[in-house]
Amino acid sequence: MTDYTSKLAGLAVALGIGFASVSPVWAEEGDAAAGEKVFRKCASCHNVGEGAKNKVGPQLNGIIGRTAGSVEGFRYGDSLVAAGEAGLVWNEEEMFEYLADPRKYLRAKLDDSKARSRMAFKLRKEDERRNVIAYLKTFSEAE
């Protein structure tokens, strides 16, 4: 540990802040209303809401808290199925990282440089990811 990081760690302890207690990427909740607008980018491949059906991508009702690759009747790519079999359950943090770059996420998660995602779309802006996740949560909490 460098002298600087030692001092920073000491300050954190003195203030009662644990480094591991706060996720740097998931520090704030999104806005579900704004997320509904962002979801329009997703709607050509995914459905949510009453009567949602699988399209090019799976329907996303109940996505938060669901094991990856587990929507009945949808044919997932091998890498996403492998991630689910390895224990990946979608929560806000996992979804946040996945939406930024699905292939990169799966490669890191599976420690497999050849892992692929059928989802080529990337939602690069952090606020858009937070907002769309907040919107998706509205379809997950009642499930």
Short mmCIF file of C-alpha atoms in Angstrom, two decimals:
data_model
loop_
_atom_site.label_atom_id
_atom_site.label_comp_id
_atom_site.label_asym_id
_atom_site.label_seq_id
_atom_site.Cartn_x
_atom_site.Cartn_y
_atom_site.Cartn_z
CA MET A 1 0.00 0.00 0.00
CA THR A 2 1.42 3.42 -0.89
CA ASP A 3 1.70 6.14 1.71
CA TYR A 4 -1.17 8.00 0.02
CA THR A 5 -3.54 5.01 0.01
CA SER A 6 -2.56 4.26 3.61
CA LYS A 7 -3.58 7.77 4.63
CA LEU A 8 -6.80 7.51 2.59
CA ALA A 9 -7.65 4.18 4.21
CA GLY A 10 -6.90 5.61 7.65
CA LEU A 11 -9.15 8.59 6.96
CA ALA A 12 -11.94 6.27 5.81
CA VAL A 13 -11.65 4.22 8.98
CA ALA A 14 -11.59 7.38 11.13
CA LEU A 15 -14.76 8.58 9.44
CA GLY A 16 -16.39 5.18 9.79
CA ILE A 17 -16.56 4.62 6.04
CA GLY A 18 -15.78 1.21 4.62
CA PHE A 19 -14.43 1.14 1.08
CA ALA A 20 -16.31 -2.05 0.31
CA SER A 21 -19.61 -0.76 1.65
CA VAL A 22 -20.35 1.58 -1.25
CA SER A 23 -20.40 0.44 -4.84
CA PRO A 24 -18.71 3.11 -6.96
CA VAL A 25 -20.86 2.31 -10.01
CA TRP A 26 -24.19 1.91 -8.26
CA ALA A 27 -24.09 4.90 -5.94
CA GLU A 28 -27.50 6.32 -6.85
CA GLU A 29 -30.92 5.12 -7.91
CA GLY A 30 -32.30 5.95 -11.32
CA ASP A 31 -35.52 7.62 -12.36
CA ALA A 32 -38.11 5.10 -13.61
CA ALA A 33 -40.02 7.73 -15.62
CA ALA A 34 -36.85 8.72 -17.45
CA GLY A 35 -36.04 5.01 -17.80
CA GLU A 36 -39.32 4.42 -19.61
CA LYS A 37 -38.10 6.82 -22.31
CA VAL A 38 -34.68 5.13 -22.45
CA PHE A 39 -36.39 1.75 -22.77
CA ARG A 40 -37.70 2.81 -26.18
CA LYS A 41 -34.17 1.99 -27.41
CA CYS A 42 -34.67 -1.55 -26.07
CA ALA A 43 -38.28 -2.08 -27.17
CA SER A 44 -37.46 -3.32 -30.66
CA CYS A 45 -35.97 -6.44 -29.04
CA HIS A 46 -37.57 -6.64 -25.57
CA ASN A 47 -41.07 -6.41 -24.05
CA VAL A 48 -42.19 -5.57 -20.53
CA GLY A 49 -45.58 -5.29 -18.92
CA GLU A 50 -48.76 -7.30 -19.00
CA GLY A 51 -48.77 -9.77 -21.85
CA ALA A 52 -45.04 -9.27 -22.59
CA LYS A 53 -43.66 -11.84 -25.00
CA ASN A 54 -40.21 -12.88 -26.07
CA LYS A 55 -39.01 -11.14 -29.21
CA VAL A 56 -35.45 -11.02 -30.56
CA GLY A 57 -34.56 -10.74 -26.87
CA PRO A 58 -36.41 -12.21 -23.88
CA GLN A 59 -39.30 -10.41 -22.17
CA LEU A 60 -37.93 -8.55 -19.17
CA ASN A 61 -40.69 -8.80 -16.55
CA GLY A 62 -39.08 -9.92 -13.31
CA ILE A 63 -35.52 -9.48 -14.63
CA ILE A 64 -34.21 -8.06 -11.34
CA GLY A 65 -33.74 -11.05 -9.06
CA ARG A 66 -33.91 -13.63 -11.86
CA THR A 67 -31.16 -16.08 -12.78
CA ALA A 68 -29.51 -15.09 -16.04
CA GLY A 69 -30.61 -17.05 -19.09
CA SER A 70 -33.75 -18.48 -17.51
CA VAL A 71 -36.81 -17.06 -19.31
CA GLU A 72 -38.89 -20.02 -20.37
CA GLY A 73 -39.22 -20.41 -24.12
CA PHE A 74 -36.35 -18.10 -25.03
CA ARG A 75 -33.23 -19.49 -26.69
CA TYR A 76 -30.22 -17.77 -25.14
CA GLY A 77 -26.62 -17.81 -26.31
CA ASP A 78 -24.31 -20.33 -24.66
CA SER A 79 -22.34 -17.72 -22.71
CA LEU A 80 -25.37 -16.22 -20.99
CA VAL A 81 -26.66 -19.69 -20.12
CA ALA A 82 -23.22 -20.55 -18.70
CA ALA A 83 -23.26 -17.36 -16.60
CA GLY A 84 -26.67 -18.31 -15.17
CA GLU A 85 -25.50 -21.85 -14.46
CA ALA A 86 -22.48 -20.35 -12.68
CA GLY A 87 -24.87 -18.44 -10.39
CA LEU A 88 -25.40 -15.07 -12.06
CA VAL A 89 -28.60 -13.49 -10.75
CA TRP A 90 -29.52 -10.10 -12.20
CA ASN A 91 -29.42 -7.33 -9.64
CA GLU A 92 -28.94 -3.61 -10.19
CA GLU A 93 -25.14 -3.73 -10.15
CA GLU A 94 -24.83 -6.72 -12.47
CA MET A 95 -27.37 -5.26 -14.91
CA PHE A 96 -25.60 -1.88 -14.80
CA GLU A 97 -22.32 -3.47 -15.88
CA TYR A 98 -23.92 -5.79 -18.46
CA LEU A 99 -25.80 -3.00 -20.23
CA ALA A 100 -22.59 -1.00 -20.74
CA ASP A 101 -21.02 -3.74 -22.88
CA PRO A 102 -22.64 -7.20 -22.81
CA ARG A 103 -19.78 -9.08 -24.51
CA LYS A 104 -17.07 -7.48 -22.36
CA TYR A 105 -19.15 -8.17 -19.25
CA LEU A 106 -19.63 -11.87 -20.08
CA ARG A 107 -15.97 -12.33 -20.95
CA ALA A 108 -14.95 -10.93 -17.57
CA LYS A 109 -17.70 -12.73 -15.64
CA LEU A 110 -16.89 -16.11 -17.19
CA ASP A 111 -13.15 -15.48 -17.46
CA ASP A 112 -13.45 -16.55 -21.10
CA SER A 113 -11.98 -14.39 -23.85
CA LYS A 114 -14.28 -16.06 -26.38
CA ALA A 115 -17.55 -15.53 -24.51
CA ARG A 116 -20.17 -13.81 -26.64
CA SER A 117 -23.48 -12.10 -26.15
CA ARG A 118 -26.30 -12.06 -28.64
CA MET A 119 -27.07 -8.58 -27.38
CA ALA A 120 -24.83 -6.24 -29.39
CA PHE A 121 -26.52 -3.05 -28.12
CA LYS A 122 -24.56 -1.04 -25.54
CA LEU A 123 -26.11 1.51 -23.26
CA ARG A 124 -23.01 3.59 -22.57
CA LYS A 125 -24.37 6.51 -20.52
CA GLU A 126 -24.43 5.74 -16.80
CA ASP A 127 -27.54 7.81 -16.11
CA GLU A 128 -29.45 6.01 -18.90
CA ARG A 129 -28.43 2.63 -17.43
CA ARG A 130 -29.53 3.67 -13.93
CA ASN A 131 -32.83 4.98 -15.28
CA VAL A 132 -33.68 1.95 -17.42
CA ILE A 133 -32.86 -0.33 -14.48
CA ALA A 134 -35.20 1.71 -12.27
CA TYR A 135 -37.88 1.28 -14.95
CA LEU A 136 -37.27 -2.48 -15.21
CA LYS A 137 -37.52 -2.77 -11.43
CA THR A 138 -41.12 -1.57 -11.66
CA PHE A 139 -41.84 -4.82 -13.55
CA SER A 140 -39.81 -6.94 -11.15
CA GLU A 141 -41.12 -5.96 -7.74
CA ALA A 142 -44.67 -7.16 -8.36
CA GLU A 143 -43.54 -10.48 -9.82
#
